[in-house]
Amino acid sequence: MSLRDDRSATFGRYQIFPELRVLLRDGEKIDLGPRAFDVLWMLVAAQGAVVSKDALIASVWGGAIVEENNLQAQMSAIRRALGTDRDMISTE
């Protein structure tokens, strides 16, 4: 039985560890709030497929009723964290 919790995904210069809740850029830890991390993980896990706003909100906020601007704020936080790589995330 394996108790490892270091499963990860790589995208560009980034590596994300969903169980450890760690995002690395070129091996350096990037600070990202918990909701923004969850949004980013959903996008990475989708492997380039479009993820709807409704799906993001339902998953990240656990079915709670939230305003769409909450998601927009988390997307802004992700883009800030990605810095010059912010274009890796696109919205429609």
C-alpha positions as protocol buffer text, in pm:
chain_id: "A"
residue {
  index: 1
  type: MET
  ca { x: 0 y: 0 z: 0 }
}
residue {
  index: 2
  type: SER
  ca { x: 133 y: 345 z: -91 }
}
residue {
  index: 3
  type: LEU
  ca { x: 70 y: 642 z: 132 }
}
residue {
  index: 4
  type: ARG
  ca { x: 235 y: 889 z: -104 }
}
residue {
  index: 5
  type: ASP
  ca { x: 61 y: 1220 z: -148 }
}
residue {
  index: 6
  type: ASP
  ca { x: 299 y: 1372 z: -400 }
}
residue {
  index: 7
  type: ARG
  ca { x: 98 y: 1316 z: -720 }
}
residue {
  index: 8
  type: SER
  ca { x: 155 y: 1610 z: -951 }
}
residue {
  index: 9
  type: ALA
  ca { x: 88 y: 1759 z: -1292 }
}
residue {
  index: 10
  type: THR
  ca { x: 319 y: 1974 z: -1499 }
}
residue {
  index: 11
  type: PHE
  ca { x: 221 y: 2262 z: -1725 }
}
residue {
  index: 12
  type: GLY
  ca { x: 488 y: 2480 z: -1882 }
}
residue {
  index: 13
  type: ARG
  ca { x: 736 y: 2587 z: -1614 }
}
residue {
  index: 14
  type: TYR
  ca { x: 492 y: 2487 z: -1340 }
}
residue {
  index: 15
  type: GLN
  ca { x: 431 y: 2179 z: -1131 }
}
residue {
  index: 16
  type: ILE
  ca { x: 121 y: 2149 z: -916 }
}
residue {
  index: 17
  type: PHE
  ca { x: 76 y: 1901 z: -631 }
}
residue {
  index: 18
  type: PRO
  ca { x: -298 y: 1886 z: -549 }
}
residue {
  index: 19
  type: GLU
  ca { x: -270 y: 1675 z: -233 }
}
residue {
  index: 20
  type: LEU
  ca { x: 15 y: 1881 z: -90 }
}
residue {
  index: 21
  type: ARG
  ca { x: -151 y: 2202 z: -217 }
}
residue {
  index: 22
  type: VAL
  ca { x: 177 y: 2329 z: -359 }
}
residue {
  index: 23
  type: LEU
  ca { x: 244 y: 2516 z: -683 }
}
residue {
  index: 24
  type: LEU
  ca { x: 603 y: 2543 z: -808 }
}
residue {
  index: 25
  type: ARG
  ca { x: 748 y: 2758 z: -1086 }
}
residue {
  index: 26
  type: ASP
  ca { x: 1092 y: 2639 z: -1192 }
}
residue {
  index: 27
  type: GLY
  ca { x: 1112 y: 2456 z: -857 }
}
residue {
  index: 28
  type: GLU
  ca { x: 1025 y: 2765 z: -648 }
}
residue {
  index: 29
  type: LYS
  ca { x: 706 y: 2771 z: -442 }
}
residue {
  index: 30
  type: ILE
  ca { x: 438 y: 3018 z: -556 }
}
residue {
  index: 31
  type: ASP
  ca { x: 192 y: 3147 z: -297 }
}
residue {
  index: 32
  type: LEU
  ca { x: -169 y: 3099 z: -397 }
}
residue {
  index: 33
  type: GLY
  ca { x: -478 y: 3116 z: -177 }
}
residue {
  index: 34
  type: PRO
  ca { x: -684 y: 2800 z: -121 }
}
residue {
  index: 35
  type: ARG
  ca { x: -974 y: 2888 z: -353 }
}
residue {
  index: 36
  type: ALA
  ca { x: -742 y: 3007 z: -630 }
}
residue {
  index: 37
  type: PHE
  ca { x: -542 y: 2686 z: -591 }
}
residue {
  index: 38
  type: ASP
  ca { x: -859 y: 2477 z: -627 }
}
residue {
  index: 39
  type: VAL
  ca { x: -963 y: 2669 z: -939 }
}
residue {
  index: 40
  type: LEU
  ca { x: -617 y: 2629 z: -1091 }
}
residue {
  index: 41
  type: TRP
  ca { x: -613 y: 2257 z: -1013 }
}
residue {
  index: 42
  type: MET
  ca { x: -950 y: 2210 z: -1186 }
}
residue {
  index: 43
  type: LEU
  ca { x: -818 y: 2390 z: -1494 }
}
residue {
  index: 44
  type: VAL
  ca { x: -495 y: 2189 z: -1501 }
}
residue {
  index: 45
  type: ALA
  ca { x: -680 y: 1861 z: -1444 }
}
residue {
  index: 46
  type: ALA
  ca { x: -907 y: 1943 z: -1742 }
}
residue {
  index: 47
  type: GLN
  ca { x: -596 y: 1920 z: -1965 }
}
residue {
  index: 48
  type: GLY
  ca { x: -695 y: 2204 z: -2195 }
}
residue {
  index: 49
  type: ALA
  ca { x: -1067 y: 2129 z: -2209 }
}
residue {
  index: 50
  type: VAL
  ca { x: -1303 y: 2416 z: -2138 }
}
residue {
  index: 51
  type: VAL
  ca { x: -1430 y: 2422 z: -1779 }
}
residue {
  index: 52
  type: SER
  ca { x: -1755 y: 2614 z: -1730 }
}
residue {
  index: 53
  type: LYS
  ca { x: -1802 y: 2883 z: -1468 }
}
residue {
  index: 54
  type: ASP
  ca { x: -2084 y: 2676 z: -1319 }
}
residue {
  index: 55
  type: ALA
  ca { x: -1861 y: 2369 z: -1288 }
}
residue {
  index: 56
  type: LEU
  ca { x: -1582 y: 2572 z: -1124 }
}
residue {
  index: 57
  type: ILE
  ca { x: -1819 y: 2737 z: -878 }
}
residue {
  index: 58
  type: ALA
  ca { x: -1995 y: 2409 z: -791 }
}
residue {
  index: 59
  type: SER
  ca { x: -1668 y: 2227 z: -730 }
}
residue {
  index: 60
  type: VAL
  ca { x: -1462 y: 2496 z: -559 }
}
residue {
  index: 61
  type: TRP
  ca { x: -1738 y: 2644 z: -344 }
}
residue {
  index: 62
  type: GLY
  ca { x: -1905 y: 2310 z: -271 }
}
residue {
  index: 63
  type: GLY
  ca { x: -2248 y: 2406 z: -395 }
}
residue {
  index: 64
  type: ALA
  ca { x: -2266 y: 2728 z: -190 }
}
residue {
  index: 65
  type: ILE
  ca { x: -2438 y: 3018 z: -361 }
}
residue {
  index: 66
  type: VAL
  ca { x: -2167 y: 3266 z: -461 }
}
residue {
  index: 67
  type: GLU
  ca { x: -2148 y: 3561 z: -694 }
}
residue {
  index: 68
  type: GLU
  ca { x: -1965 y: 3523 z: -1023 }
}
residue {
  index: 69
  type: ASN
  ca { x: -1724 y: 3798 z: -915 }
}
residue {
  index: 70
  type: ASN
  ca { x: -1585 y: 3554 z: -653 }
}
residue {
  index: 71
  type: LEU
  ca { x: -1463 y: 3337 z: -939 }
}
residue {
  index: 72
  type: GLN
  ca { x: -1331 y: 3643 z: -1122 }
}
residue {
  index: 73
  type: ALA
  ca { x: -1133 y: 3741 z: -812 }
}
residue {
  index: 74
  type: GLN
  ca { x: -975 y: 3393 z: -796 }
}
residue {
  index: 75
  type: MET
  ca { x: -889 y: 3404 z: -1167 }
}
residue {
  index: 76
  type: SER
  ca { x: -719 y: 3740 z: -1108 }
}
residue {
  index: 77
  type: ALA
  ca { x: -521 y: 3590 z: -819 }
}
residue {
  index: 78
  type: ILE
  ca { x: -409 y: 3303 z: -1044 }
}
residue {
  index: 79
  type: ARG
  ca { x: -301 y: 3543 z: -1317 }
}
residue {
  index: 80
  type: ARG
  ca { x: -105 y: 3752 z: -1064 }
}
residue {
  index: 81
  type: ALA
  ca { x: 68 y: 3438 z: -937 }
}
residue {
  index: 82
  type: LEU
  ca { x: 156 y: 3329 z: -1292 }
}
residue {
  index: 83
  type: GLY
  ca { x: 297 y: 3675 z: -1370 }
}
residue {
  index: 84
  type: THR
  ca { x: 440 y: 3683 z: -1722 }
}
residue {
  index: 85
  type: ASP
  ca { x: 286 y: 3340 z: -1787 }
}
residue {
  index: 86
  type: ARG
  ca { x: -67 y: 3470 z: -1719 }
}
residue {
  index: 87
  type: ASP
  ca { x: -171 y: 3399 z: -2078 }
}
residue {
  index: 88
  type: MET
  ca { x: -161 y: 3026 z: -1999 }
}
residue {
  index: 89
  type: ILE
  ca { x: -510 y: 3076 z: -1854 }
}
residue {
  index: 90
  type: SER
  ca { x: -780 y: 3202 z: -2086 }
}
residue {
  index: 91
  type: THR
  ca { x: -1144 y: 3284 z: -2026 }
}
residue {
  index: 92
  type: GLU
  ca { x: -1433 y: 3319 z: -2263 }
}
